[in-house]
Coordinates of C-alpha atoms in Angstrom, one line a residue:
X1 CA -2.4 -28.6 29.1
X2 CA -1.8 -28.5 25.3
X3 CA -1.9 -25.2 23.3
X4 CA -1.9 -24.5 19.6
X5 CA 0.1 -21.5 18.2
X6 CA -1.4 -20.2 14.9
X7 CA 0.4 -17.8 12.4
X8 CA 1.1 -17.4 8.7
X9 CA 4.8 -17.7 9.3
X10 CA 6.3 -20.2 6.7
X11 CA 8.2 -23.3 8.0
X12 CA 10.2 -25.7 5.9
X13 CA 10.2 -29.4 6.6
X14 CA 13.5 -31.2 6.0
X15 CA 13.1 -34.8 6.8
X16 CA 12.1 -35.1 10.4
X17 CA 13.2 -31.6 11.3
X18 CA 11.4 -28.3 10.7
X19 CA 13.0 -25.0 10.0
X20 CA 11.9 -21.3 10.2
X21 CA 12.1 -19.0 7.2
X22 CA 12.7 -16.2 9.5
X23 CA 11.7 -15.0 13.0
X24 CA 10.3 -18.2 14.7
X25 CA 13.2 -20.3 15.7
X26 CA 13.2 -23.0 18.4
X27 CA 14.2 -20.4 21.0
X28 CA 10.7 -18.9 20.8
X29 CA 8.8 -21.9 22.1
X30 CA 10.0 -21.8 25.7
X31 CA 7.8 -18.6 26.0
X32 CA 4.8 -21.0 25.9
X33 CA 6.4 -24.1 27.2
X34 CA 7.0 -22.4 30.5
X35 CA 3.3 -22.7 31.1
X36 CA 1.9 -25.4 28.7
X37 CA 2.7 -29.0 28.4
X38 CA 3.1 -29.0 24.6
X39 CA 2.7 -26.7 21.6
X40 CA 1.1 -27.5 18.3
X41 CA 2.3 -25.0 15.7
X42 CA -0.2 -24.5 12.9
X43 CA 1.3 -22.4 10.2
X44 CA 2.1 -22.4 6.4
X45 CA 4.3 -24.7 4.6
X46 CA 7.2 -23.1 2.9
X47 CA 8.4 -24.0 -0.6
X48 CA 11.0 -26.7 -1.0
X49 CA 13.6 -24.2 -2.3
X50 CA 13.1 -21.7 0.5
X51 CA 16.0 -20.8 2.7
X52 CA 15.9 -22.6 6.0
X53 CA 17.3 -19.9 8.3
X54 CA 17.0 -21.5 11.8
X55 CA 15.9 -24.7 13.3
X56 CA 12.4 -24.5 14.7
X57 CA 12.0 -28.1 15.9
X58 CA 12.1 -28.6 19.7
X59 CA 10.9 -31.1 22.2
X60 CA 7.2 -30.9 23.1
X61 CA 6.6 -29.0 19.9
X62 CA 4.9 -30.5 16.8
X63 CA 4.0 -28.8 13.5
X64 CA 0.8 -28.8 11.3
X65 CA 1.9 -27.1 8.1
X66 CA -0.9 -26.0 5.8
X67 CA -1.1 -24.4 2.3
X68 CA -1.3 -20.7 2.1
X69 CA -4.7 -19.2 1.9
X70 CA -3.3 -15.6 1.7
X71 CA -4.1 -15.1 -2.0
X72 CA -6.9 -15.5 -4.6
X73 CA -5.4 -18.9 -5.5
X74 CA -5.6 -19.8 -1.8
X75 CA -9.4 -19.4 -1.8
X76 CA -9.9 -22.7 -3.6
X77 CA -7.9 -24.5 -0.8
X78 CA -9.9 -22.8 2.0
X79 CA -12.4 -25.7 2.6
X80 CA -9.6 -28.2 3.0
X81 CA -7.5 -25.9 5.1
X82 CA -10.4 -25.2 7.3
X83 CA -11.0 -28.9 7.9
X84 CA -7.3 -29.5 8.7
X85 CA -7.4 -26.4 11.1
X86 CA -10.5 -27.8 12.9
X87 CA -8.9 -31.2 13.2
X88 CA -5.7 -29.8 14.7
X89 CA -7.6 -27.5 17.1
X90 CA -9.8 -30.3 18.3
X91 CA -6.7 -32.1 19.8
X92 CA -5.6 -29.1 22.0
X93 CA -7.0 -27.4 25.1
X94 CA -6.6 -23.8 24.0
X95 CA -5.1 -21.7 21.3
X96 CA -2.8 -18.7 20.9
X97 CA -3.3 -16.8 17.6
X98 CA -0.8 -14.3 16.2
X99 CA -2.4 -11.5 14.2
X100 CA -2.5 -10.3 11.6
X101 CA -2.5 -13.5 9.7
X102 CA -5.0 -15.3 7.3
X103 CA -4.7 -18.6 9.2
X104 CA -5.1 -16.6 12.4
X105 CA -8.5 -15.2 11.3
X106 CA -9.6 -18.7 10.2
X107 CA -8.4 -20.0 13.7
X108 CA -10.4 -17.4 15.5
X109 CA -13.6 -18.5 13.7
X110 CA -12.9 -22.2 14.2
X111 CA -12.0 -21.7 17.9
X112 CA -15.4 -19.9 18.4
X113 CA -17.1 -22.7 16.6
X114 CA -15.5 -25.3 18.7
X115 CA -15.9 -23.4 22.0
X116 CA -12.1 -23.5 22.4
X117 CA -10.5 -20.9 24.7
X118 CA -8.2 -18.6 22.6
X119 CA -5.9 -15.6 23.0
X120 CA -4.5 -13.3 20.4
X121 CA -1.1 -11.7 20.0
X122 CA -1.3 -8.4 18.2
X123 CA 2.1 -7.9 16.5
X124 CA 1.5 -5.6 13.5
X125 CA -0.9 -3.2 11.9
X126 CA -2.6 -4.5 8.7
X127 CA -4.0 -1.0 7.9
X128 CA -0.4 0.4 7.6
X129 CA 0.8 -2.8 6.0
X130 CA -1.8 -2.6 3.1
X131 CA -1.5 1.2 2.7
X132 CA 2.3 0.8 2.3
X133 CA 2.1 -2.2 0.1
X134 CA 2.7 -0.2 -3.0
X135 CA -0.2 -1.6 -5.1
X136 CA -3.6 -0.3 -5.7
X137 CA -5.0 -3.7 -4.7
X138 CA -3.3 -3.3 -1.3
X139 CA -4.6 0.1 -0.7
X140 CA -8.1 -1.0 -1.7
X141 CA -8.0 -3.9 0.7
X142 CA -6.7 -1.8 3.6
X143 CA -10.2 -0.9 5.1
X144 CA -11.2 -4.5 5.0
X145 CA -8.0 -5.7 6.6
X146 CA -8.5 -3.1 9.3
X147 CA -12.0 -4.2 10.1
X148 CA -11.1 -7.9 10.1
X149 CA -8.3 -7.3 12.6
X150 CA -10.5 -5.2 14.8
X151 CA -13.2 -7.8 15.0
X152 CA -10.8 -10.7 15.7
X153 CA -9.0 -8.8 18.5
X154 CA -12.3 -7.6 20.1
X155 CA -13.5 -11.2 20.3
X156 CA -10.6 -12.4 22.3
X157 CA -10.7 -12.8 26.1
X158 CA -6.9 -12.4 26.4
X159 CA -4.9 -10.0 24.2
X160 CA -1.2 -9.5 24.2
X161 CA 0.1 -6.4 22.4
X162 CA 3.7 -5.8 21.4
X163 CA 3.3 -2.0 21.8
X164 CA 2.5 -0.1 24.8
X165 CA 0.0 2.3 23.3
X166 CA -0.3 2.3 19.5
X167 CA -1.8 -1.2 18.6
X168 CA -4.1 -1.0 21.7
X169 CA -5.6 2.2 20.5
X170 CA -6.0 1.0 16.9
X171 CA -7.3 -2.5 17.7
X172 CA -8.9 -2.3 21.1
X173 CA -9.7 -5.5 23.1
X174 CA -13.2 -6.1 23.9
X175 CA -14.9 -5.4 27.3
X176 CA -13.5 -7.5 30.1
X177 CA -10.6 -8.8 28.2
X178 CA -7.3 -9.3 30.0
X179 CA -4.6 -7.3 28.3
X180 CA -0.7 -7.1 28.5
X181 CA 1.9 -5.0 26.7
X182 CA 4.9 -7.3 25.9
X183 CA 7.3 -7.0 23.0
X184 CA 8.5 -10.0 21.0
X185 CA 12.1 -8.8 21.2
X186 CA 14.7 -11.1 22.8
X187 CA 17.7 -9.2 24.1
X188 CA 19.8 -9.7 27.2
X189 CA 19.8 -7.1 30.0
X190 CA 21.8 -4.2 28.5
X191 CA 25.5 -4.5 29.5
X192 CA 27.1 -1.3 31.1
X193 CA 30.3 -2.2 29.3
X194 CA 28.5 -1.9 26.0
X195 CA 27.5 1.6 26.8
X196 CA 31.0 2.5 28.0
X197 CA 32.4 1.2 24.8
X198 CA 29.9 3.3 22.9
X199 CA 30.6 6.5 24.8
X200 CA 34.3 5.9 24.3
X201 CA 33.7 5.5 20.6
X202 CA 31.8 8.8 20.5
X203 CA 34.5 10.6 22.5
X204 CA 37.3 9.5 20.0
X205 CA 38.1 11.2 16.7
X206 CA 36.3 9.1 14.0
X207 CA 38.7 6.8 12.2
X208 CA 36.5 6.6 9.1
X209 CA 33.2 7.7 7.7
X210 CA 30.1 7.8 10.0
X211 CA 28.3 4.5 9.4
X212 CA 24.5 4.4 9.2
X213 CA 22.7 1.0 9.5
X214 CA 19.4 -0.6 9.0
X215 CA 18.1 -4.2 9.5
X216 CA 15.3 -5.3 7.3
X217 CA 14.2 -7.6 4.6
X218 CA 15.0 -6.6 1.0
X219 CA 11.7 -8.2 -0.2
X220 CA 9.6 -5.3 1.0
X221 CA 9.5 -1.5 1.1
X222 CA 8.1 -1.5 4.6
X223 CA 11.4 -0.7 6.4
X224 CA 11.9 2.4 4.4
X225 CA 15.2 1.6 2.6
X226 CA 14.0 3.7 -0.3
X227 CA 13.6 6.6 2.0
X228 CA 17.1 6.4 3.2
X229 CA 18.5 6.2 -0.2
X230 CA 16.5 9.2 -1.4
X231 CA 17.6 11.2 1.7
X232 CA 21.2 10.3 1.2
X233 CA 21.1 11.5 -2.4
X234 CA 19.5 14.8 -1.3
X235 CA 21.9 15.4 1.6
X236 CA 25.2 13.8 0.7
X237 CA 26.9 17.1 -0.3
X238 CA 26.1 18.5 3.1
X239 CA 27.1 15.5 5.2
X240 CA 30.4 14.2 6.6
X241 CA 32.0 11.2 5.0
X242 CA 29.3 8.5 5.4
X243 CA 28.4 4.9 4.5
X244 CA 25.2 3.1 4.7
X245 CA 25.1 -0.7 5.6
X246 CA 21.9 -2.8 5.3
X247 CA 21.6 -6.2 6.9
X248 CA 18.7 -8.4 5.6
X249 CA 17.8 -11.2 3.2
X250 CA 16.4 -10.8 -0.3
X251 CA 17.4 -9.7 -3.8
X252 CA 19.7 -6.6 -3.5
X253 CA 19.8 -5.9 -7.2
X254 CA 16.9 -3.6 -7.4
X255 CA 18.1 -1.7 -4.4
X256 CA 21.6 -1.2 -5.9
X257 CA 19.9 0.2 -9.0
X258 CA 17.9 2.6 -6.9
X259 CA 21.0 3.7 -5.0
X260 CA 22.7 4.2 -8.3
X261 CA 19.7 6.4 -9.4
X262 CA 20.2 8.6 -6.3
X263 CA 24.0 8.7 -6.8
X264 CA 24.9 6.9 -3.6
X265 CA 25.7 3.3 -4.8
X266 CA 29.3 3.8 -3.9
X267 CA 28.5 4.3 -0.2
X268 CA 25.8 1.7 0.1
X269 CA 26.5 -2.0 1.1
X270 CA 23.9 -4.8 1.3
X271 CA 25.4 -7.4 3.5
X272 CA 23.0 -10.3 3.5
X273 CA 22.0 -12.0 6.7
X274 CA 23.6 -13.0 10.0
X275 CA 22.5 -15.6 12.6
X276 CA 20.2 -14.0 15.2
X277 CA 21.8 -13.1 18.5
X278 CA 25.4 -12.3 19.1
X279 CA 26.3 -11.9 15.5
X280 CA 23.7 -9.2 14.9
X281 CA 24.6 -7.4 18.1
X282 CA 28.3 -7.4 17.1
X283 CA 27.3 -6.0 13.7
X284 CA 25.3 -3.2 15.5
X285 CA 28.3 -2.3 17.5
X286 CA 29.9 -1.1 14.2
X287 CA 27.0 1.2 13.4
X288 CA 27.2 4.9 14.4
X289 CA 23.6 5.8 13.8
X290 CA 20.7 3.3 13.3
X291 CA 17.8 4.1 11.0
X292 CA 14.2 2.9 11.3
X293 CA 12.2 5.0 8.7
X294 CA 9.5 2.4 8.5
X295 CA 6.2 2.7 6.6
X296 CA 4.6 -0.1 8.8
X297 CA 5.5 -1.7 12.0
X298 CA 4.3 -3.2 15.3
X299 CA 7.2 -2.5 17.6
X300 CA 10.5 -2.9 15.7
X301 CA 12.7 -5.5 17.4
X302 CA 15.7 -4.5 15.4
X303 CA 15.5 -1.0 16.7
X304 CA 15.4 -2.2 20.3
X305 CA 18.4 -4.4 19.7
X306 CA 20.2 -1.4 18.3
X307 CA 19.2 0.7 21.3
X308 CA 20.5 -2.0 23.6
X309 CA 24.0 -1.5 22.0
X310 CA 23.8 2.2 22.7
X311 CA 23.1 3.2 19.0
X312 CA 21.7 6.7 18.5
X313 CA 18.7 6.3 16.2
X314 CA 16.4 8.2 13.7
X315 CA 13.1 6.9 12.8
X316 CA 9.6 7.5 11.5
X317 CA 6.4 8.3 13.4
X318 CA 5.1 4.9 12.6
X319 CA 3.3 2.5 15.0
X320 CA 5.3 1.9 18.1
X321 CA 8.5 3.7 17.1
X322 CA 7.4 6.9 18.9
X323 CA 7.2 4.8 22.1
X324 CA 10.9 4.3 21.7
X325 CA 12.5 7.4 20.2
X326 CA 12.1 11.2 21.0
X327 CA 9.7 13.1 18.9
X328 CA 12.5 15.4 17.5
X329 CA 14.3 12.3 16.1
X330 CA 11.3 11.3 14.0
X331 CA 9.9 12.0 10.5
X332 CA 6.7 11.2 8.8
X333 CA 6.8 7.8 7.0
X334 CA 8.3 8.2 3.6
X335 CA 9.6 11.7 4.2
X336 CA 12.9 11.6 2.5
X337 CA 13.4 15.3 2.7
X338 CA 12.7 15.3 6.4
X339 CA 15.2 12.5 7.0
X340 CA 17.8 14.4 5.0
X341 CA 17.3 17.4 7.2
X342 CA 17.6 15.3 10.3
X343 CA 20.9 13.8 9.0
X344 CA 22.3 17.1 8.3
X345 CA 21.4 18.3 11.8
X346 CA 22.3 15.2 13.8
X347 CA 25.4 13.5 12.3
X348 CA 27.6 16.5 12.9
X349 CA 26.3 16.7 16.5
X350 CA 28.6 14.5 18.8
X351 CA 26.7 15.8 21.9
X352 CA 23.4 14.4 20.4
X353 CA 25.0 11.1 19.6
X354 CA 26.5 10.8 23.1
X355 CA 23.3 11.8 24.9
X356 CA 21.0 9.6 22.7
X357 CA 23.3 6.6 23.1
X358 CA 22.9 6.7 26.8
X359 CA 19.0 7.4 26.7
X360 CA 18.5 4.6 24.2
X361 CA 20.6 2.0 26.1
X362 CA 18.6 2.9 29.2
X363 CA 15.2 2.6 27.5
X364 CA 16.2 -0.8 26.0
X365 CA 16.4 -2.1 29.6
X366 CA 12.6 -2.0 29.7
X367 CA 12.6 -4.8 27.0
X368 CA 15.3 -7.0 28.5
X369 CA 14.6 -10.8 28.3
X370 CA 14.2 -11.2 32.2
X371 CA 11.7 -8.3 32.3
X372 CA 9.6 -9.5 29.4
X373 CA 9.8 -13.3 30.3
X374 CA 8.4 -12.6 33.7
X375 CA 5.5 -10.5 32.3
X376 CA 4.7 -12.9 29.5
X377 CA 4.7 -16.0 31.7
X378 CA 2.4 -14.5 34.2
X379 CA 0.0 -13.6 31.4
X380 CA 0.0 -17.0 29.9
X381 CA -0.4 -18.7 33.2
X382 CA -3.6 -16.6 33.7
X383 CA -4.7 -17.6 30.3
X384 CA -4.1 -21.3 31.1
X385 CA -6.1 -21.0 34.3
X386 CA -8.9 -19.4 32.3
X387 CA -8.8 -22.2 29.8
X388 CA -9.0 -24.9 32.5
X389 CA -12.2 -23.3 33.8

């Protein structure tokens, strides 16, 4: 059985190979190939000069790369993109559509028109995304984005959510739909040796400043980097020696300027990107407290990765983050003063760091690859059986 996978992710074609611009490398496709004979990826074509971060090409996977329609300029291409989408979908037996995405909404309409069985993966909240966009246009579009997402999700007979509660409540599946909660995170089963090393680190006298860490793109304000910088500026005089490290791609110059404005540029480091997997996990082992003060999310994979390394963490009450962290370790999205208060209270508290390291490490076990793979494969097997009927 052949399946299409549709999303707005940007892929870059280099000769006969295709590369991901971010989070959809070749290691993702076995999630679907465990059930389906082949995968046709229908997504956006990245610009020639875009960074190719990871190989996406794989056996039994082919790519149909389309122009973007996620802009006013894209509206003029919509008829051509619709025709190419319809042609690609006509060659498969069923379709998995990752939302929110403009190509995804188009795929829902075309699948319904073709009578093609489809499922959706709900991975983010367009309402929060548009409200945190920073522009008046984004805030005005938020209600429409919300309704489009609700309609698409409610039409699907199979719905996979990356959260356990949040996205299900905001974008409910329709009557009779089969639903599963299954994060997109990809971590090994948490290693007891990692927790032991973390506890030993907490028990020892700090050799240097307490290190805060955050993983997120510098091309957006959604991860709350600006909230951290403002909080550091407010609380620095009442904190122990501290440093803040940010891992993520994008232009760091505006962030350096903002850090300078808050008087903390000397303790902030923007460290670019690392290959996914072991390199990132090793980086997290050097972080004393992980920060996730997001303005929008689905369920943050980087936070779960940090928890799997026993990192104590502070975050915002955004999307799925309250499903991972205790209420007393959360702030309202964008609340720099609240984050400053939490840092003053928590960073001096070695008992909190030790207890939270263990509870986070334990909670991360619920998202280990063997656990999620089994749940996801069973769900897609049910969808494949539905599609055959």
